[in-house]
Short mmCIF file of C-alpha atoms in Angstrom, two decimals:
data_model
loop_
_atom_site.label_atom_id
_atom_site.label_comp_id
_atom_site.label_asym_id
_atom_site.label_seq_id
_atom_site.Cartn_x
_atom_site.Cartn_y
_atom_site.Cartn_z
CA UNK A 1 -18.80 77.24 -48.97
CA UNK A 2 -20.14 73.50 -50.55
CA UNK A 3 -17.16 71.70 -49.96
CA UNK A 4 -16.71 73.02 -46.54
CA UNK A 5 -20.57 71.71 -46.25
CA UNK A 6 -20.13 67.87 -48.14
CA UNK A 7 -17.14 67.50 -45.83
CA UNK A 8 -19.14 68.33 -42.85
CA UNK A 9 -22.05 66.15 -43.55
CA UNK A 10 -19.60 63.30 -44.65
CA UNK A 11 -17.88 64.02 -41.34
CA UNK A 12 -20.93 63.96 -39.57
CA UNK A 13 -22.29 60.65 -40.92
CA UNK A 14 -19.40 58.45 -39.81
CA UNK A 15 -19.69 60.38 -36.60
CA UNK A 16 -22.96 58.40 -36.58
CA UNK A 17 -21.38 55.32 -38.17
CA UNK A 18 -18.94 55.36 -35.75
CA UNK A 19 -21.18 55.55 -32.62
CA UNK A 20 -23.37 52.24 -33.77
CA UNK A 21 -20.69 50.24 -34.40
CA UNK A 22 -19.81 51.22 -31.21
CA UNK A 23 -23.09 50.12 -29.25
CA UNK A 24 -23.29 47.04 -30.85
CA UNK A 25 -19.48 45.67 -30.00
CA UNK A 26 -20.19 46.91 -26.26
CA UNK A 27 -23.43 45.16 -26.92
CA UNK A 28 -22.34 42.23 -23.87
CA UNK A 29 -23.78 38.56 -24.61
CA UNK A 30 -23.50 36.24 -21.29
CA UNK A 31 -23.98 32.58 -22.36
CA UNK A 32 -26.24 31.65 -18.79
CA UNK A 33 -26.13 27.15 -20.05
CA UNK A 34 -25.16 25.08 -21.90
CA UNK A 35 -25.60 21.30 -23.01
CA UNK A 36 -25.16 19.24 -25.23
CA UNK A 37 -27.18 16.08 -26.74
CA UNK A 38 -29.51 14.41 -29.58
CA UNK A 39 -32.66 16.48 -29.23
CA UNK A 40 -33.29 15.73 -33.33
CA UNK A 41 -33.53 11.58 -33.07
CA UNK A 42 -30.87 11.56 -35.81
CA UNK A 43 -28.44 9.75 -33.18
CA UNK A 44 -26.24 13.19 -33.32
CA UNK A 45 -25.55 15.71 -31.38
CA UNK A 46 -26.80 19.41 -31.31
CA UNK A 47 -25.16 22.27 -29.14
CA UNK A 48 -27.75 24.37 -26.60
CA UNK A 49 -26.87 27.32 -25.45
CA UNK A 50 -29.57 29.51 -23.39
CA UNK A 51 -27.93 33.22 -23.79
CA UNK A 52 -28.89 36.44 -21.82
CA UNK A 53 -28.25 39.97 -22.82
CA UNK A 54 -27.54 42.30 -19.68
CA UNK A 55 -30.41 45.73 -19.06
CA UNK A 56 -27.10 47.35 -18.51
CA UNK A 57 -23.69 46.43 -18.20
CA UNK A 58 -23.35 45.12 -14.67
CA UNK A 59 -26.85 44.75 -14.52
CA UNK A 60 -28.26 41.46 -13.22
CA UNK A 61 -31.27 41.94 -15.44
CA UNK A 62 -31.58 40.64 -18.59
CA UNK A 63 -33.51 42.34 -21.04
CA UNK A 64 -33.23 39.51 -23.81
CA UNK A 65 -33.00 35.81 -23.10
CA UNK A 66 -33.26 33.73 -26.11
CA UNK A 67 -31.75 30.20 -27.08
CA UNK A 68 -28.92 29.43 -29.82
CA UNK A 69 -29.08 25.91 -31.22
CA UNK A 70 -26.31 25.00 -33.35
CA UNK A 71 -28.21 21.49 -35.16
CA UNK A 72 -26.63 18.56 -36.31
CA UNK A 73 -27.17 19.21 -40.10
CA UNK A 74 -24.82 22.41 -39.72
CA UNK A 75 -27.62 25.06 -39.15
CA UNK A 76 -28.89 27.37 -36.43
CA UNK A 77 -31.57 27.91 -35.03
CA UNK A 78 -33.05 30.66 -32.68
CA UNK A 79 -35.84 31.81 -30.71
CA UNK A 80 -36.18 34.23 -27.41
CA UNK A 81 -37.86 33.56 -24.46
CA UNK A 82 -39.09 36.58 -22.04
CA UNK A 83 -36.51 38.71 -20.54
CA UNK A 84 -36.30 38.53 -16.39
CA UNK A 85 -34.03 38.66 -13.26
CA UNK A 86 -32.74 35.18 -14.34
CA UNK A 87 -32.97 31.80 -16.52
CA UNK A 88 -32.30 28.21 -16.61
CA UNK A 89 -32.98 25.28 -19.03
CA UNK A 90 -33.09 21.51 -18.58
CA UNK A 91 -33.64 18.72 -20.87
CA UNK A 92 -35.79 16.06 -20.16
CA UNK A 93 -38.25 13.98 -21.98
CA UNK A 94 -41.80 15.81 -21.55
CA UNK A 95 -44.00 13.81 -23.59
CA UNK A 96 -42.62 10.90 -23.86
CA UNK A 97 -41.09 10.44 -27.38
CA UNK A 98 -38.02 8.78 -26.64
CA UNK A 99 -36.20 12.07 -27.55
CA UNK A 100 -35.43 15.20 -24.45
CA UNK A 101 -36.78 18.13 -24.67
CA UNK A 102 -35.95 21.79 -23.83
CA UNK A 103 -37.94 23.07 -20.61
CA UNK A 104 -36.84 26.35 -19.77
CA UNK A 105 -37.44 28.90 -16.75
CA UNK A 106 -37.52 32.66 -16.82
CA UNK A 107 -37.20 34.36 -13.30
CA UNK A 108 -39.81 37.52 -14.84
CA UNK A 109 -39.28 39.96 -11.32
CA UNK A 110 -37.78 38.57 -8.40
CA UNK A 111 -40.22 40.71 -6.26
CA UNK A 112 -42.84 38.89 -7.33
CA UNK A 113 -41.44 35.43 -7.64
CA UNK A 114 -43.24 34.61 -10.84
CA UNK A 115 -41.71 32.63 -13.04
CA UNK A 116 -42.27 31.93 -16.86
CA UNK A 117 -42.05 28.64 -17.90
CA UNK A 118 -41.28 27.16 -21.53
CA UNK A 119 -41.12 23.58 -23.48
CA UNK A 120 -40.28 23.21 -27.23
CA UNK A 121 -39.47 20.02 -28.94
CA UNK A 122 -36.94 19.17 -32.31
CA UNK A 123 -37.72 16.23 -33.42
CA UNK A 124 -36.54 16.45 -37.26
CA UNK A 125 -34.87 19.17 -36.55
CA UNK A 126 -38.68 21.39 -36.06
CA UNK A 127 -38.81 23.45 -33.30
CA UNK A 128 -42.25 22.96 -31.59
CA UNK A 129 -44.07 23.91 -28.46
CA UNK A 130 -45.00 21.98 -25.97
CA UNK A 131 -48.10 22.95 -24.13
CA UNK A 132 -47.31 23.14 -20.71
CA UNK A 133 -50.39 23.43 -18.08
CA UNK A 134 -52.53 26.68 -16.65
CA UNK A 135 -52.57 27.64 -13.35
CA UNK A 136 -54.74 26.16 -11.28
CA UNK A 137 -57.72 28.39 -10.53
CA UNK A 138 -59.85 29.49 -7.38
CA UNK A 139 -61.80 31.46 -5.38
CA UNK A 140 -60.78 33.07 -2.30
CA UNK A 141 -61.11 35.96 -0.42
CA UNK A 142 -61.13 36.23 3.50
CA UNK A 143 -63.75 35.96 6.01
CA UNK A 144 -64.86 37.34 9.10
CA UNK A 145 -63.25 37.13 12.52
CA UNK A 146 -59.45 37.22 11.11
CA UNK A 147 -60.16 34.33 8.06
CA UNK A 148 -59.68 33.23 4.70
CA UNK A 149 -61.13 30.73 2.25
CA UNK A 150 -60.12 29.26 -1.12
CA UNK A 151 -61.95 26.96 -2.89
CA UNK A 152 -60.20 24.96 -6.08
CA UNK A 153 -62.18 25.25 -9.01
CA UNK A 154 -61.01 21.58 -10.51
CA UNK A 155 -62.27 19.58 -7.73
CA UNK A 156 -64.49 21.97 -5.77
CA UNK A 157 -62.47 20.96 -2.32
CA UNK A 158 -62.18 24.40 0.21
CA UNK A 159 -60.20 25.24 2.60
CA UNK A 160 -60.56 28.11 5.29
CA UNK A 161 -57.30 29.22 7.40
CA UNK A 162 -57.28 30.78 10.39
CA UNK A 163 -55.55 34.40 10.33
CA UNK A 164 -55.62 35.35 13.95
CA UNK A 165 -51.81 35.56 13.97
CA UNK A 166 -52.19 38.26 11.81
CA UNK A 167 -54.63 39.96 13.77
CA UNK A 168 -52.84 43.17 14.87
CA UNK A 169 -51.37 43.59 10.87
CA UNK A 170 -54.94 43.64 9.45
CA UNK A 171 -56.28 46.27 11.73
CA UNK A 172 -53.56 48.57 11.64
CA UNK A 173 -54.25 48.31 7.71
CA UNK A 174 -57.82 48.79 8.29
CA UNK A 175 -58.88 45.28 6.07
CA UNK A 176 -61.10 44.27 10.07
CA UNK A 177 -62.84 46.50 12.40
CA UNK A 178 -63.55 44.50 15.61
CA UNK A 179 -63.22 41.61 13.92
CA UNK A 180 -65.75 42.26 11.04
CA UNK A 181 -63.86 42.58 7.00
CA UNK A 182 -64.55 46.68 6.98
CA UNK A 183 -65.35 45.21 2.86
CA UNK A 184 -65.18 42.11 1.00
CA UNK A 185 -61.79 41.73 -0.32
CA UNK A 186 -60.28 39.31 -2.43
CA UNK A 187 -57.14 37.32 -1.76
CA UNK A 188 -54.71 37.20 -5.07
CA UNK A 189 -54.08 33.93 -6.56
CA UNK A 190 -50.82 34.29 -8.55
CA UNK A 191 -49.38 32.43 -11.30
CA UNK A 192 -46.78 29.44 -10.78
CA UNK A 193 -43.59 30.56 -8.70
CA UNK A 194 -42.36 26.94 -9.50
CA UNK A 195 -42.48 24.98 -12.00
CA UNK A 196 -40.68 21.93 -12.69
CA UNK A 197 -40.36 18.18 -14.23
CA UNK A 198 -39.52 15.44 -12.25
CA UNK A 199 -38.40 12.40 -13.82
CA UNK A 200 -39.62 8.88 -11.86
CA UNK A 201 -38.79 5.17 -12.38
CA UNK A 202 -38.92 4.18 -15.92
CA UNK A 203 -37.58 7.53 -17.62
CA UNK A 204 -41.58 8.75 -16.67
CA UNK A 205 -42.09 12.65 -16.59
CA UNK A 206 -43.72 14.68 -14.23
CA UNK A 207 -44.25 18.01 -14.12
CA UNK A 208 -44.82 19.75 -10.00
CA UNK A 209 -45.95 23.36 -9.67
CA UNK A 210 -46.55 25.81 -6.92
CA UNK A 211 -48.60 28.68 -6.99
CA UNK A 212 -48.81 31.34 -3.79
CA UNK A 213 -52.07 32.80 -2.91
CA UNK A 214 -51.43 36.22 -1.27
CA UNK A 215 -53.68 38.85 0.86
CA UNK A 216 -53.75 42.55 0.95
CA UNK A 217 -49.29 42.48 -0.22
CA UNK A 218 -47.58 40.47 -2.09
CA UNK A 219 -45.51 39.73 1.39
CA UNK A 220 -48.75 38.51 2.73
CA UNK A 221 -48.22 35.01 1.36
CA UNK A 222 -51.50 32.95 3.14
CA UNK A 223 -51.50 29.30 1.37
CA UNK A 224 -49.16 27.71 -1.17
CA UNK A 225 -50.66 25.20 -3.62
CA UNK A 226 -48.99 22.67 -5.02
CA UNK A 227 -49.91 20.74 -8.09
CA UNK A 228 -48.70 17.17 -9.99
CA UNK A 229 -49.33 16.78 -13.68
CA UNK A 230 -49.23 13.87 -15.74
CA UNK A 231 -48.31 14.05 -19.02
CA UNK A 232 -51.64 12.22 -21.29
CA UNK A 233 -52.68 12.29 -24.58
CA UNK A 234 -51.13 15.02 -25.78
CA UNK A 235 -51.87 17.58 -23.09
CA UNK A 236 -51.17 17.39 -18.73
CA UNK A 237 -53.41 15.74 -16.41
CA UNK A 238 -53.94 17.33 -13.12
CA UNK A 239 -52.83 14.34 -10.94
CA UNK A 240 -53.35 15.66 -7.23
CA UNK A 241 -52.98 19.11 -4.65
CA UNK A 242 -51.59 20.07 -1.71
CA UNK A 243 -53.17 23.38 0.09
CA UNK A 244 -50.89 24.04 2.97
CA UNK A 245 -51.08 27.25 5.00
CA UNK A 246 -47.83 29.83 4.89
CA UNK A 247 -47.27 30.76 8.66
CA UNK A 248 -46.68 34.78 9.35
CA UNK A 249 -42.81 35.48 9.38
#
């Protein structure tokens, strides 16, 4: 009987181990993008791979996203990004030191359209985070008469929007009654839905960002706020802003 128990335990252990190996072997790792360039400054080329692991076998959502760097000195490094629906990267000199840096974007949720951005320098084989600009802060709220107002904290400038084209929609949802607000209601100022490098003459790089300001739902986009940033004295400085009303679709 003791031999039977030992044999049963051995078979159970072997099955469990086999199951673990089966999971590991069936884990699908996809290479999203690949570049080769000197990003360390030694004059030799590194291999930069952006990889992901789908949440399920055929799922487009990536539960793991990470960089794998095969450096020219023979070392391999990796670092994770946030999970998301899509991911991409490009090589661009963000900090003006003459070396290309890694700029990556991850779409964290398709319905919200929110993008998480990352920037890294690997100069002298040392991974360093490059700070990126924070989304603009704004005061925003609905006004009586089917209107809304946005005020940028950085400039103090206010923008008003006529929303009479959404009058029926807002009345139906109880936001307004006879043109008056039923209660004070703020708008939603979203993080960047887009932030991308733009290379100018002389290889100078600026960042251009876009944020959506929404009303009572994500689909109720009232305005887009575009910002342009330049890198000066180790931080990003706001250069200009453009505020546009979004048409009701």
